[in-house]
Coordinates of C-alpha atoms in Angstrom, one line a residue:
Chain K
X1 CA -11.0 4.8 -52.0
X2 CA -7.2 5.6 -51.4
X3 CA -8.2 7.2 -48.1
X4 CA -10.0 4.1 -47.1
X5 CA -7.0 1.9 -47.7
X6 CA -4.7 4.3 -45.7
X7 CA -7.1 4.3 -42.8
X8 CA -7.3 0.5 -42.8
X9 CA -3.5 0.3 -42.9
X10 CA -3.2 2.6 -39.8
X11 CA -6.0 0.7 -38.0
X12 CA -4.3 -2.5 -38.7
X13 CA -1.0 -1.3 -37.4
X14 CA -2.7 0.0 -34.2
X15 CA -4.4 -3.3 -33.7
X16 CA -1.3 -5.2 -34.1
X17 CA 0.4 -3.1 -31.4
X18 CA -2.3 -3.6 -28.9
X19 CA -2.7 -7.3 -29.5
X20 CA 1.1 -7.8 -28.7
X21 CA 0.5 -6.3 -25.3
X22 CA -0.9 -9.2 -23.4
X23 CA -0.4 -9.0 -19.7
X24 CA -1.1 -12.8 -19.2
X25 CA 2.1 -13.6 -21.1
X26 CA 5.6 -13.0 -19.8
X27 CA 7.8 -10.7 -21.8
X28 CA 10.7 -11.7 -24.0
X29 CA 14.0 -12.6 -22.4
X30 CA 17.4 -11.5 -23.7
X31 CA 19.6 -14.5 -23.7
X32 CA 17.4 -17.0 -21.8
X33 CA 20.3 -19.2 -20.8
X34 CA 21.4 -16.5 -18.5
X35 CA 18.0 -16.2 -17.0
X36 CA 17.0 -19.8 -16.5
X37 CA 18.9 -21.7 -13.9
X38 CA 20.8 -24.8 -15.0
X39 CA 20.5 -26.3 -11.5
X40 CA 17.1 -27.3 -10.2
X41 CA 15.1 -24.5 -8.7
X42 CA 12.5 -24.9 -5.9
X43 CA 9.1 -26.3 -7.3
X44 CA 10.6 -27.0 -10.7
X45 CA 9.2 -29.7 -12.8
X46 CA 11.7 -32.5 -13.5
X47 CA 11.6 -35.9 -15.0
X48 CA 14.3 -37.1 -12.8
X49 CA 11.8 -38.4 -10.3
X50 CA 8.8 -40.5 -11.0
X51 CA 6.2 -38.0 -9.7
X52 CA 7.7 -35.3 -12.1
X53 CA 8.6 -32.6 -9.6
X54 CA 11.9 -31.6 -8.2
X55 CA 10.8 -31.2 -4.6
X56 CA 10.8 -34.7 -2.8
X57 CA 10.1 -35.8 0.6
X58 CA 13.0 -37.1 2.6
X59 CA 13.4 -41.0 2.3
X60 CA 11.4 -42.9 4.9
X61 CA 13.3 -43.4 8.1
X62 CA 16.1 -40.8 7.3
X63 CA 16.5 -37.9 9.9
X64 CA 17.7 -34.5 8.7
X65 CA 20.6 -33.0 10.5
X66 CA 19.6 -31.1 13.6
X67 CA 16.2 -32.5 13.6
X68 CA 14.6 -34.3 16.5
X69 CA 11.9 -36.9 15.7
X70 CA 8.6 -36.4 17.5
X71 CA 8.0 -39.8 19.2
X72 CA 4.3 -39.4 19.9
X73 CA 1.6 -40.9 17.6
X74 CA -0.9 -38.8 15.9
X75 CA -4.0 -40.5 17.5
X76 CA -5.8 -40.0 20.7
X77 CA -3.4 -42.3 22.7
X78 CA -0.5 -40.2 21.6
X79 CA -2.3 -37.0 22.5
X80 CA -3.1 -38.4 25.9
X81 CA 0.5 -39.5 26.4
X82 CA 1.9 -36.2 25.3
X83 CA -0.5 -34.3 27.5
X84 CA 0.6 -36.6 30.5
X85 CA 4.4 -36.5 30.1
X86 CA 5.6 -34.0 27.4
X87 CA 7.3 -31.0 28.7
X88 CA 8.9 -28.0 27.0
X89 CA 12.8 -28.1 26.4
X90 CA 12.8 -24.3 26.9
X91 CA 13.1 -22.8 30.4
X92 CA 11.7 -19.5 31.3
X93 CA 15.0 -17.6 30.4
X94 CA 14.8 -19.0 26.8
X95 CA 11.2 -17.8 26.3
X96 CA 11.5 -14.9 23.8
X97 CA 8.1 -13.4 24.2
X98 CA 8.2 -10.7 21.5
X99 CA 9.1 -13.3 18.9
X100 CA 6.7 -15.8 20.2
X101 CA 3.9 -13.2 20.1
X102 CA 4.8 -12.3 16.5
X103 CA 4.6 -15.9 15.5
X104 CA 1.4 -16.5 17.5
X105 CA -0.3 -13.5 15.8
X106 CA 0.7 -14.7 12.4
X107 CA -0.2 -18.3 12.6
X108 CA -2.7 -18.8 15.5
X109 CA -4.4 -15.4 16.2
X110 CA -6.3 -15.4 13.0
X111 CA -8.8 -18.1 14.5
X112 CA -7.8 -18.3 18.2
X113 CA -7.8 -14.5 18.7
X114 CA -4.8 -12.5 19.8
X115 CA -5.9 -13.0 23.3
X116 CA -6.5 -16.7 22.9
X117 CA -10.2 -16.4 23.7
X118 CA -11.2 -18.2 20.5
X119 CA -12.4 -14.8 18.8
X120 CA -9.9 -14.4 15.9
X121 CA -10.8 -12.5 12.9
X122 CA -12.0 -15.5 10.9
X123 CA -14.3 -16.4 13.9
X124 CA -15.6 -12.9 14.1
X125 CA -16.4 -12.8 10.5
X126 CA -18.1 -16.3 10.9
X127 CA -15.9 -18.0 8.5
X128 CA -14.8 -20.6 11.0
X129 CA -16.9 -21.4 14.1
X130 CA -16.5 -23.2 17.4
X131 CA -12.9 -22.2 18.1
X132 CA -12.5 -22.9 21.9
X133 CA -11.0 -20.4 24.3
X134 CA -7.7 -21.5 25.8
X135 CA -9.1 -21.5 29.3
X136 CA -11.7 -24.0 28.4
X137 CA -12.2 -26.3 31.5
X138 CA -13.3 -29.3 29.4
X139 CA -10.1 -29.4 27.4
X140 CA -7.8 -28.3 30.2
X141 CA -4.8 -27.8 27.7
X142 CA -1.2 -28.0 28.9
X143 CA 2.2 -27.7 27.4
X144 CA 2.2 -31.3 26.0
X145 CA -1.2 -31.2 24.6
X146 CA -0.7 -27.8 22.9
X147 CA 2.6 -29.1 21.3
X148 CA 0.9 -32.3 20.2
X149 CA -2.1 -30.5 18.6
X150 CA 0.2 -27.9 16.9
X151 CA 2.3 -30.8 15.5
X152 CA -0.4 -33.1 14.3
X153 CA -3.6 -30.8 14.3
X154 CA -6.8 -31.9 15.9
X155 CA -10.4 -32.1 14.6
X156 CA -10.8 -29.1 12.2
X157 CA -7.4 -27.7 13.0
X158 CA -4.6 -28.7 10.6
X159 CA -0.9 -29.5 11.4
X160 CA 1.5 -26.6 11.9
X161 CA 4.6 -28.6 11.8
X162 CA 5.6 -27.3 8.4
X163 CA 5.1 -23.6 9.3
X164 CA 7.2 -23.5 12.3
X165 CA 10.7 -25.0 13.4
X166 CA 10.8 -27.1 16.6
X167 CA 12.2 -24.3 18.6
X168 CA 9.5 -21.9 17.3
X169 CA 6.8 -24.3 18.1
X170 CA 8.0 -24.5 21.6
X171 CA 8.1 -20.6 21.8
X172 CA 4.5 -20.4 20.7
X173 CA 3.5 -23.1 23.2
X174 CA 5.0 -21.0 25.9
X175 CA 3.1 -18.0 24.6
X176 CA -0.2 -19.9 24.6
X177 CA 0.5 -21.0 28.2
X178 CA 0.9 -17.3 29.0
X179 CA -2.3 -16.4 27.2
X180 CA -4.1 -19.2 29.0
X181 CA -2.8 -17.9 32.4
X182 CA -4.0 -14.3 31.5
X183 CA -7.4 -15.7 30.5
X184 CA -7.8 -17.6 33.8
X185 CA -6.8 -14.5 35.9
Chain R
X1 CA -27.7 -13.5 37.1
X2 CA -27.8 -10.1 35.7
X3 CA -24.6 -10.7 33.9
X4 CA -25.8 -13.9 32.3
X5 CA -28.9 -12.1 30.9
X6 CA -26.5 -9.4 29.5
X7 CA -24.2 -12.1 27.9
X8 CA -27.2 -13.7 26.4
X9 CA -28.4 -10.6 25.0
X10 CA -25.1 -9.8 23.5
X11 CA -25.0 -13.3 22.1
X12 CA -28.4 -12.9 20.5
X13 CA -27.1 -9.8 18.9
X14 CA -24.3 -11.8 17.3
X15 CA -26.7 -14.3 15.9
X16 CA -26.3 -16.4 19.0
X17 CA -23.1 -17.8 17.9
X18 CA -20.7 -17.1 20.7
X19 CA -21.5 -18.4 24.1
X20 CA -18.5 -18.7 26.3
X21 CA -20.2 -18.6 29.8
X22 CA -21.5 -22.1 29.7
X23 CA -22.3 -22.2 33.3
X24 CA -23.9 -18.8 33.5
X25 CA -26.2 -19.5 30.5
X26 CA -27.0 -22.9 31.9
X27 CA -28.3 -21.1 34.9
X28 CA -30.5 -19.1 32.8
X29 CA -31.6 -22.2 30.9
X30 CA -32.6 -23.9 34.1
X31 CA -34.8 -21.0 35.0
X32 CA -36.2 -20.7 31.5
X33 CA -37.0 -24.5 31.7
X34 CA -38.8 -24.0 35.0
X35 CA -40.6 -21.2 33.3
X36 CA -41.7 -23.3 30.4
X37 CA -42.7 -26.1 32.8
X38 CA -44.8 -23.8 34.8
X39 CA -46.6 -21.8 32.2
X40 CA -47.0 -24.2 29.3
X41 CA -48.9 -27.4 29.3
X42 CA -48.6 -28.0 25.6
X43 CA -44.9 -28.3 25.8
X44 CA -43.5 -31.7 26.7
X45 CA -41.2 -31.7 29.7
X46 CA -38.3 -33.2 27.8
X47 CA -38.6 -30.9 24.8
X48 CA -36.0 -28.2 25.0
X49 CA -36.0 -24.8 23.4
X50 CA -34.4 -25.0 19.9
X51 CA -33.4 -21.3 20.1
X52 CA -31.4 -21.7 23.3
X53 CA -30.2 -25.0 21.8
X54 CA -28.9 -23.3 18.7
X55 CA -26.6 -21.0 20.8
X56 CA -25.4 -23.9 22.8
X57 CA -24.8 -25.9 19.7
X58 CA -22.8 -23.0 18.2
X59 CA -20.8 -22.6 21.3
X60 CA -19.9 -26.2 22.1
X61 CA -20.6 -28.5 19.1
X62 CA -20.0 -26.7 15.8
X63 CA -16.3 -27.1 15.8
X64 CA -16.7 -30.7 15.0
X65 CA -20.5 -31.2 14.0
X66 CA -22.7 -29.6 11.4
X67 CA -26.3 -30.2 11.1
X68 CA -26.3 -31.6 7.5
X69 CA -22.8 -32.4 6.7
X70 CA -20.3 -34.8 8.1
X71 CA -17.4 -33.0 9.6
X72 CA -14.9 -34.3 12.2
X73 CA -18.0 -35.9 13.8
X74 CA -21.2 -37.1 12.2
X75 CA -24.0 -34.9 10.9
X76 CA -26.5 -34.2 13.6
X77 CA -29.8 -33.5 12.0
X78 CA -32.6 -35.4 13.8
X79 CA -29.9 -37.6 15.4
X80 CA -32.1 -38.4 18.3
X81 CA -34.9 -39.8 16.2
X82 CA -32.5 -41.5 13.8
X83 CA -30.7 -43.3 16.6
X84 CA -33.9 -44.1 18.4
X85 CA -35.2 -45.8 15.2
X86 CA -32.1 -47.6 14.2
X87 CA -30.3 -48.3 17.5
X88 CA -33.1 -47.9 20.1
X89 CA -31.2 -45.4 22.0
X90 CA -33.0 -43.2 24.5
X91 CA -32.2 -39.7 25.7
X92 CA -30.4 -41.2 28.7
X93 CA -27.8 -42.4 26.3
X94 CA -27.3 -38.9 24.8
X95 CA -26.8 -37.5 28.5
X96 CA -24.1 -40.1 29.1
X97 CA -22.5 -39.8 25.7
X98 CA -22.2 -36.1 25.6
X99 CA -21.1 -35.7 29.2
X100 CA -18.5 -38.4 29.1
X101 CA -18.2 -40.3 25.9
X102 CA -14.9 -42.0 26.9
X103 CA -16.6 -43.4 30.0
X104 CA -19.5 -44.8 27.8
X105 CA -17.1 -46.4 25.4
X106 CA -15.2 -47.9 28.3
X107 CA -18.4 -49.3 29.8
X108 CA -18.8 -51.5 26.7
X109 CA -21.8 -49.8 25.2
X110 CA -22.3 -51.4 21.8
X111 CA -23.2 -48.2 19.7
X112 CA -20.7 -46.0 21.6
X113 CA -18.0 -48.4 20.5
X114 CA -19.2 -48.6 17.0
X115 CA -19.2 -44.9 16.4
X116 CA -16.0 -44.5 18.1
X117 CA -14.4 -47.0 15.6
X118 CA -16.2 -45.7 12.7
X119 CA -14.4 -42.3 13.2
X120 CA -11.1 -44.0 13.8
X121 CA -11.0 -43.4 17.5
X122 CA -11.5 -39.6 17.3
X123 CA -12.9 -39.2 20.7
X124 CA -15.5 -36.6 21.4
X125 CA -14.4 -34.0 24.1
X126 CA -16.3 -34.6 27.3
X127 CA -18.8 -31.9 28.2
X128 CA -19.4 -32.3 32.0
X129 CA -20.6 -28.7 32.3
X130 CA -23.7 -29.3 30.1
X131 CA -26.8 -30.1 32.2
X132 CA -29.5 -32.4 31.1
X133 CA -31.6 -29.3 30.2
X134 CA -28.8 -28.0 28.0
X135 CA -28.7 -31.2 26.2
X136 CA -32.4 -31.2 25.8
X137 CA -32.2 -27.9 24.3
X138 CA -29.4 -29.0 22.0
X139 CA -31.3 -32.0 20.8
X140 CA -34.3 -29.9 20.2
X141 CA -32.2 -27.7 17.9
X142 CA -30.9 -30.7 16.1
X143 CA -34.5 -31.9 15.6
X144 CA -35.6 -28.8 13.8
X145 CA -36.6 -29.1 10.1
X146 CA -33.9 -27.8 7.7
X147 CA -34.8 -24.3 6.8
X148 CA -35.4 -24.2 3.1
X149 CA -32.2 -22.9 1.4
X150 CA -32.5 -19.1 1.8
X151 CA -33.3 -17.5 -1.5
X152 CA -30.1 -16.1 -3.0
X153 CA -29.5 -12.7 -1.6
X154 CA -31.7 -11.0 -4.2
X155 CA -31.3 -7.4 -3.2
X156 CA -27.5 -7.6 -3.1
X157 CA -27.3 -9.6 -6.4
X158 CA -30.0 -7.8 -8.3
X159 CA -28.7 -4.5 -6.9
X160 CA -25.2 -5.2 -8.0
X161 CA -26.0 -6.4 -11.6
X162 CA -28.6 -3.7 -12.1
X163 CA -26.2 -0.9 -11.1
X164 CA -23.4 -2.3 -13.4
X165 CA -26.0 -2.6 -16.2
X166 CA -27.2 0.9 -15.5
X167 CA -23.6 2.1 -15.7
X168 CA -23.2 0.4 -19.1
X169 CA -26.5 1.8 -20.3
X170 CA -25.8 5.3 -19.4
X171 CA -22.3 5.1 -20.9
X172 CA -23.8 3.8 -24.2
X173 CA -26.6 6.5 -24.1
X174 CA -23.9 9.3 -23.6
X175 CA -21.8 7.9 -26.4
X176 CA -24.8 7.4 -28.8
X177 CA -26.1 11.0 -28.1
X178 CA -22.7 12.4 -28.8
X179 CA -22.6 10.4 -32.0
X180 CA -26.0 11.8 -33.1
X181 CA -24.9 15.2 -32.2
X182 CA -21.8 15.0 -34.4
X183 CA -23.8 13.6 -37.3
X184 CA -26.2 16.5 -37.0
X185 CA -23.3 19.0 -36.9
X186 CA -21.7 17.5 -40.0
X187 CA -25.0 17.5 -41.8
X188 CA -25.6 21.1 -40.8
X189 CA -22.1 22.2 -42.0
X190 CA -22.7 20.4 -45.3
X191 CA -26.0 22.1 -45.8
X192 CA -24.5 25.6 -45.0
X193 CA -21.9 25.0 -47.5
X194 CA -24.4 23.9 -50.2
X195 CA -26.7 26.9 -49.5
X196 CA -23.8 29.4 -49.7
X197 CA -22.8 27.9 -53.0
X198 CA -26.3 28.2 -54.2
X199 CA -26.4 31.9 -53.1
X200 CA -23.1 32.4 -55.0
X201 CA -24.6 30.9 -58.2
X202 CA -27.7 32.9 -57.8
X203 CA -25.7 36.2 -57.4
X204 CA -23.5 35.3 -60.3
X205 CA -20.2 35.3 -58.2
X206 CA -17.7 32.9 -59.9
X207 CA -16.2 30.9 -57.3
X208 CA -12.4 30.8 -58.3
X209 CA -11.1 27.5 -57.4
X210 CA -7.3 28.4 -57.2
X211 CA -4.9 25.8 -58.3
X212 CA -2.5 25.4 -55.3
X213 CA 0.5 23.2 -55.1
X214 CA -0.4 20.2 -52.8
X215 CA 1.1 20.5 -49.3
X216 CA 3.4 17.5 -49.7
X217 CA 5.0 19.0 -52.9
X218 CA 5.5 22.3 -51.1
X219 CA 7.1 20.2 -48.3
X220 CA 9.5 18.3 -50.5
X221 CA 10.6 21.7 -52.1
X222 CA 11.6 23.0 -48.6
X223 CA 14.9 21.5 -47.8
X224 CA 15.1 22.9 -44.4
X225 CA 11.8 21.4 -43.3
X226 CA 13.0 18.0 -44.7
X227 CA 16.2 18.3 -42.6
X228 CA 14.4 19.1 -39.5
X229 CA 11.8 16.2 -40.1
X230 CA 14.6 13.7 -40.6
X231 CA 16.3 14.7 -37.4
X232 CA 12.9 14.5 -35.6
X233 CA 12.3 11.1 -37.0
X234 CA 15.6 9.7 -36.2
X235 CA 15.4 11.0 -32.5
X236 CA 11.8 9.6 -32.2
X237 CA 12.9 6.2 -33.6
X238 CA 15.9 6.1 -31.3
X239 CA 13.7 6.9 -28.4
X240 CA 11.4 4.1 -29.2
X241 CA 14.1 1.6 -30.1
X242 CA 15.9 2.3 -26.8
X243 CA 12.4 1.9 -24.9
X244 CA 11.8 -1.4 -26.6
X245 CA 15.1 -2.8 -25.7
X246 CA 15.0 -1.5 -22.2
X247 CA 11.7 -3.3 -21.5
X248 CA 12.9 -6.7 -22.8
X249 CA 13.0 -9.1 -19.8
X250 CA 10.8 -6.7 -17.6
X251 CA 7.6 -8.2 -16.6
X252 CA 6.0 -5.3 -14.8
X253 CA 2.2 -5.8 -15.0
X254 CA 2.5 -9.5 -15.8
X255 CA -0.7 -11.1 -14.7
X256 CA -1.1 -14.7 -15.6
X257 CA -4.2 -16.8 -15.1
X258 CA -3.6 -19.4 -12.4
X259 CA -4.9 -22.9 -12.6
X260 CA -6.9 -22.4 -9.4
X261 CA -8.3 -19.0 -9.0
X262 CA -7.1 -17.6 -5.6
X263 CA -8.2 -14.2 -4.4
X264 CA -5.7 -12.3 -2.4
X265 CA -8.3 -9.7 -2.0
X266 CA -10.4 -12.0 0.1
X267 CA -7.7 -13.9 2.1
X268 CA -5.2 -11.1 2.9
X269 CA -7.5 -8.2 2.4
X270 CA -11.0 -9.0 3.8
X271 CA -10.0 -11.7 6.2
X272 CA -6.7 -10.1 7.2
X273 CA -4.7 -13.3 7.1
X274 CA -1.0 -12.4 7.4
X275 CA 1.1 -12.9 4.3
X276 CA 3.6 -15.0 6.2
X277 CA 0.7 -17.4 7.2
X278 CA 0.8 -19.0 3.8
X279 CA 4.2 -17.8 2.7
X280 CA 5.9 -18.9 5.8
X281 CA 9.2 -19.6 4.3
X282 CA 9.6 -15.9 3.5
X283 CA 10.7 -15.7 7.2
X284 CA 13.4 -18.3 7.0
X285 CA 14.7 -18.9 3.5
X286 CA 15.6 -17.4 0.2
X287 CA 12.2 -18.2 -1.3
X288 CA 8.9 -17.0 -0.3
X289 CA 7.4 -20.4 -0.7
X290 CA 4.2 -21.1 -2.5
X291 CA 2.0 -22.7 0.2
X292 CA 1.5 -26.5 -0.3
X293 CA -2.1 -27.4 -0.3
X294 CA -2.2 -28.6 3.3
X295 CA -1.9 -24.9 4.1
X296 CA -5.1 -24.2 2.2
X297 CA -6.8 -27.1 3.8
X298 CA -6.0 -25.7 7.4
X299 CA -9.0 -23.5 6.8
X300 CA -10.8 -25.0 3.8
X301 CA -11.4 -28.3 5.7
X302 CA -14.1 -26.1 7.4
X303 CA -14.8 -23.6 4.8
X304 CA -16.3 -25.8 2.0
X305 CA -18.2 -22.9 0.4
X306 CA -17.9 -19.1 0.6
X307 CA -20.6 -16.9 2.0
X308 CA -23.6 -16.3 -0.5
X309 CA -22.7 -12.6 -0.6
X310 CA -19.1 -13.3 -1.5
X311 CA -20.1 -15.8 -4.1
X312 CA -22.6 -13.3 -5.6
X313 CA -19.9 -10.6 -5.7
X314 CA -17.4 -13.0 -7.4
X315 CA -19.9 -13.9 -10.0
X316 CA -21.0 -10.3 -10.7
X317 CA -17.7 -8.5 -10.5
X318 CA -15.0 -10.9 -11.4
X319 CA -16.8 -13.7 -13.1
X320 CA -15.3 -16.2 -10.8
X321 CA -17.3 -19.1 -9.2
X322 CA -15.5 -19.2 -5.8
X323 CA -17.3 -22.5 -4.7
X324 CA -16.2 -24.2 -7.9
X325 CA -12.5 -23.1 -7.2
X326 CA -12.8 -24.6 -3.7
X327 CA -13.9 -27.9 -5.3
X328 CA -10.9 -27.6 -7.7
X329 CA -8.7 -27.4 -4.5
X330 CA -10.3 -30.4 -3.0
X331 CA -9.7 -32.3 -6.3
X332 CA -6.1 -31.4 -6.5
X333 CA -5.4 -32.2 -2.7
X334 CA -7.6 -35.4 -2.9
X335 CA -10.0 -34.5 -0.2
X336 CA -13.4 -36.2 -0.2
X337 CA -15.7 -33.5 1.2
X338 CA -18.7 -35.9 1.7
X339 CA -16.7 -38.5 3.5
X340 CA -14.4 -35.9 5.2
X341 CA -11.1 -37.9 4.4
X342 CA -8.2 -37.9 2.1
X343 CA -8.6 -40.1 -0.9
X344 CA -4.8 -40.2 -1.5
X345 CA -5.2 -39.4 -5.1
X346 CA -3.7 -35.9 -5.3
X347 CA -2.3 -33.9 -8.3
X348 CA 0.2 -31.2 -8.1
X349 CA -1.2 -27.7 -9.0
X350 CA 1.0 -26.0 -11.7
X351 CA 1.0 -22.5 -10.2
X352 CA 2.6 -19.9 -12.5
X353 CA 5.5 -18.0 -11.0
X354 CA 4.9 -14.2 -11.5
X355 CA 7.8 -12.6 -9.8
X356 CA 10.9 -14.2 -11.2
X357 CA 14.4 -12.8 -11.1
X358 CA 16.9 -13.9 -13.6
X359 CA 19.3 -16.8 -12.4
X360 CA 22.3 -14.3 -12.4
X361 CA 20.8 -12.1 -9.6
X362 CA 20.5 -13.5 -6.1
X363 CA 17.7 -12.4 -3.8
X364 CA 16.9 -13.4 -0.4
X365 CA 13.5 -13.0 1.2
X366 CA 14.3 -13.7 4.8
X367 CA 17.1 -11.0 4.6
X368 CA 14.7 -8.4 3.5
X369 CA 11.5 -9.6 5.5
X370 CA 13.0 -10.5 8.8
X371 CA 16.3 -8.6 9.0
X372 CA 15.4 -5.5 6.9
X373 CA 11.8 -5.6 8.3
X374 CA 10.5 -4.5 4.9
X375 CA 6.7 -4.9 4.3
X376 CA 5.8 -7.4 1.6
X377 CA 3.9 -4.6 -0.1
X378 CA 6.9 -2.4 -0.6
X379 CA 8.0 -4.7 -3.5
X380 CA 4.7 -6.6 -4.3
X381 CA 2.3 -3.6 -4.2
X382 CA -1.1 -3.6 -2.8
X383 CA -1.5 -7.4 -2.9
X384 CA -4.4 -7.4 -0.5
X385 CA -6.5 -5.6 -3.0
X386 CA -5.6 -7.7 -6.0
X387 CA -8.2 -10.3 -7.1
X388 CA -5.7 -11.4 -9.6
X389 CA -2.0 -10.7 -8.8
X390 CA 0.1 -8.8 -11.2
X391 CA 3.7 -7.8 -10.9
X392 CA 3.9 -4.4 -9.3
X393 CA 7.6 -3.5 -9.4
X394 CA 9.7 -3.8 -12.6
X395 CA 12.3 -5.8 -10.6
X396 CA 15.1 -4.3 -12.7
X397 CA 18.6 -3.7 -11.2
X398 CA 18.1 0.1 -11.3
X399 CA 14.9 -0.5 -9.1
X400 CA 16.9 -2.5 -6.6
X401 CA 19.7 0.1 -6.4
X402 CA 17.4 2.9 -5.8
X403 CA 15.8 1.3 -2.9
X404 CA 19.1 0.2 -1.4
X405 CA 20.3 4.0 -1.8
X406 CA 17.2 5.4 -0.1
X407 CA 16.4 2.9 2.6
X408 CA 18.0 3.3 6.1
X409 CA 19.2 0.1 7.6
X410 CA 17.3 -0.9 10.9
X411 CA 20.2 -1.3 13.2
X412 CA 18.2 -0.6 16.4
X413 CA 18.0 -3.7 18.7
X414 CA 20.3 -5.5 16.3
X415 CA 23.4 -6.5 18.0
X416 CA 24.9 -7.8 14.8
X417 CA 25.1 -4.3 13.4
X418 CA 26.2 -2.3 16.5
X419 CA 30.0 -2.2 15.9
X420 CA 29.8 -1.9 12.1
X421 CA 27.2 0.9 12.4
X422 CA 29.5 2.9 14.7
X423 CA 32.5 2.5 12.3
X424 CA 30.6 3.2 9.1
X425 CA 28.7 6.2 10.5
X426 CA 32.1 7.7 11.5
X427 CA 33.3 7.0 8.1
X428 CA 30.5 8.5 6.2
X429 CA 29.7 11.2 8.8
X430 CA 26.0 10.3 8.9
X431 CA 23.6 9.2 11.6
X432 CA 21.5 6.7 9.7
X433 CA 23.3 4.3 7.2
X434 CA 21.5 3.3 4.0
X435 CA 21.8 -0.1 2.6
X436 CA 24.1 1.2 -0.1
X437 CA 26.6 2.5 2.6
X438 CA 26.6 -0.9 4.3
X439 CA 27.9 -2.4 1.0
X440 CA 24.4 -3.0 -0.6
X441 CA 25.8 -1.8 -4.0
X442 CA 28.7 -4.2 -4.2
X443 CA 28.4 -6.3 -7.4
X444 CA 29.2 -9.5 -5.5
X445 CA 26.4 -9.1 -3.1
X446 CA 23.9 -10.1 -5.8
X447 CA 25.9 -11.4 -8.7
X448 CA 28.2 -14.4 -8.2

């Protein structure tokens, strides 16, 4: 009987140790007021705003410093206008090909293929289908239309305006044009 | 011509999903149409070949149209008979619409304008390269009956679950067998003891049960042993207390359950999506941002369900219904999958932060990812294999310092470092500078 009690006590202690070890809960903090920021952190919840989050969109009509508004509308007429008249602010000397290639590989190559032939990894694995090649004659993309599509998205493609800065977008546009040229060779 | 045959053969190998050579294949199609017309009387002249139509459909149309589901454009199953019934449109209309939809809209065609406005002026690309025969084939493909939903991949599913069950059974069998063996052994020993005692009784040998001092009393009487034990206990408790205090605030292995199950294994591992695709702000800011839901929707606008094999794998191995999780995403972002538009009713997802540095330590992702060129996996571990992410590194100061001491700074092709590198390598007399030698151990670099 005594043995039984001893064994139960040891078992209980062991169980209590293992039950404390829960990987889905964060560990204790020593002095939390040094760990937790007093100021707002990114993505923090906050009751300062009506929608309960700290991250807010800029006020309508305000323009951040160093930011150029994009004047073309997101619909077909904007697309056609951009295709007709929009040109890149970068000249050939400002085209930084290694960087543009890196950006292209991260953001575009996964669907459009690293050669721009519409055979990215997601297409090869049949997750996303119907990605056109850049040399598609029916679409006949140019600098303006590429930038417009990158900015607003088109059909199944989403907007990439929040992934890349304005300058980076133009670098990628230049790289897409280079790929298009290579495909048409 | 030979080339087109080859390309078609290759295409048919890839489930007829990639046709780039529109013109080449259309030549082949024309030939095949002639062939059909010559040798078959039962086939109607206008009826195309659904098989060829499928490959054309997958090459040209599938980016915007699905057969049974509204996408960027309307669902196309039986579109011809449907429109013939409701709008009285003939095939000539389809030829005009597909080859140049904008022209048809401009000409004032009633239905063309109606469908154009219904889809908010999203114009359909013109396909001047498609011939009438191509369009016949495509329409023939759209007229096919829906294949009955393929039976769930039985062999994969059954195989997977049965193997896991077998594993469980065999483990239990082994354990059970061992248990029985031990019970038998114990019983045997007990029996041996009993028979020996019986023998002793029978032979008249008196078993002398010597009265021994119990071991704990002997222990208490030996002062040296007590001294050693006390020292040992003190050392052991010091070790454990120190260990306990050192792990306070360290979250290595922290693995919370997120509100929407997201598998890094599938996205970063199987599909090979770059980390910086979703965590794009790791390139340019202190934070490696948690992607907003529009980033998810870049792909999941088209990918509304996972492959049956992936789904079966998720259910069997991880107990996760991936399709239900995609529905959760749609709910959070306010995407109406049936109507293919945003409802505007979105709710933020309360993701749980896993890697969290205390407020008194400064860390900048872009400095490490872009300038340092460090792989994400160096600190975050094999993320691309994790179904549920857990914290890989301890994220303690000692861990940071160790890496700064060991890692050589990449000064090559970085004009910013050229001069300072020359000076410092002269000072330390080394060829490669570590981050520590560049000042990576100064308190103020991270604590201010």
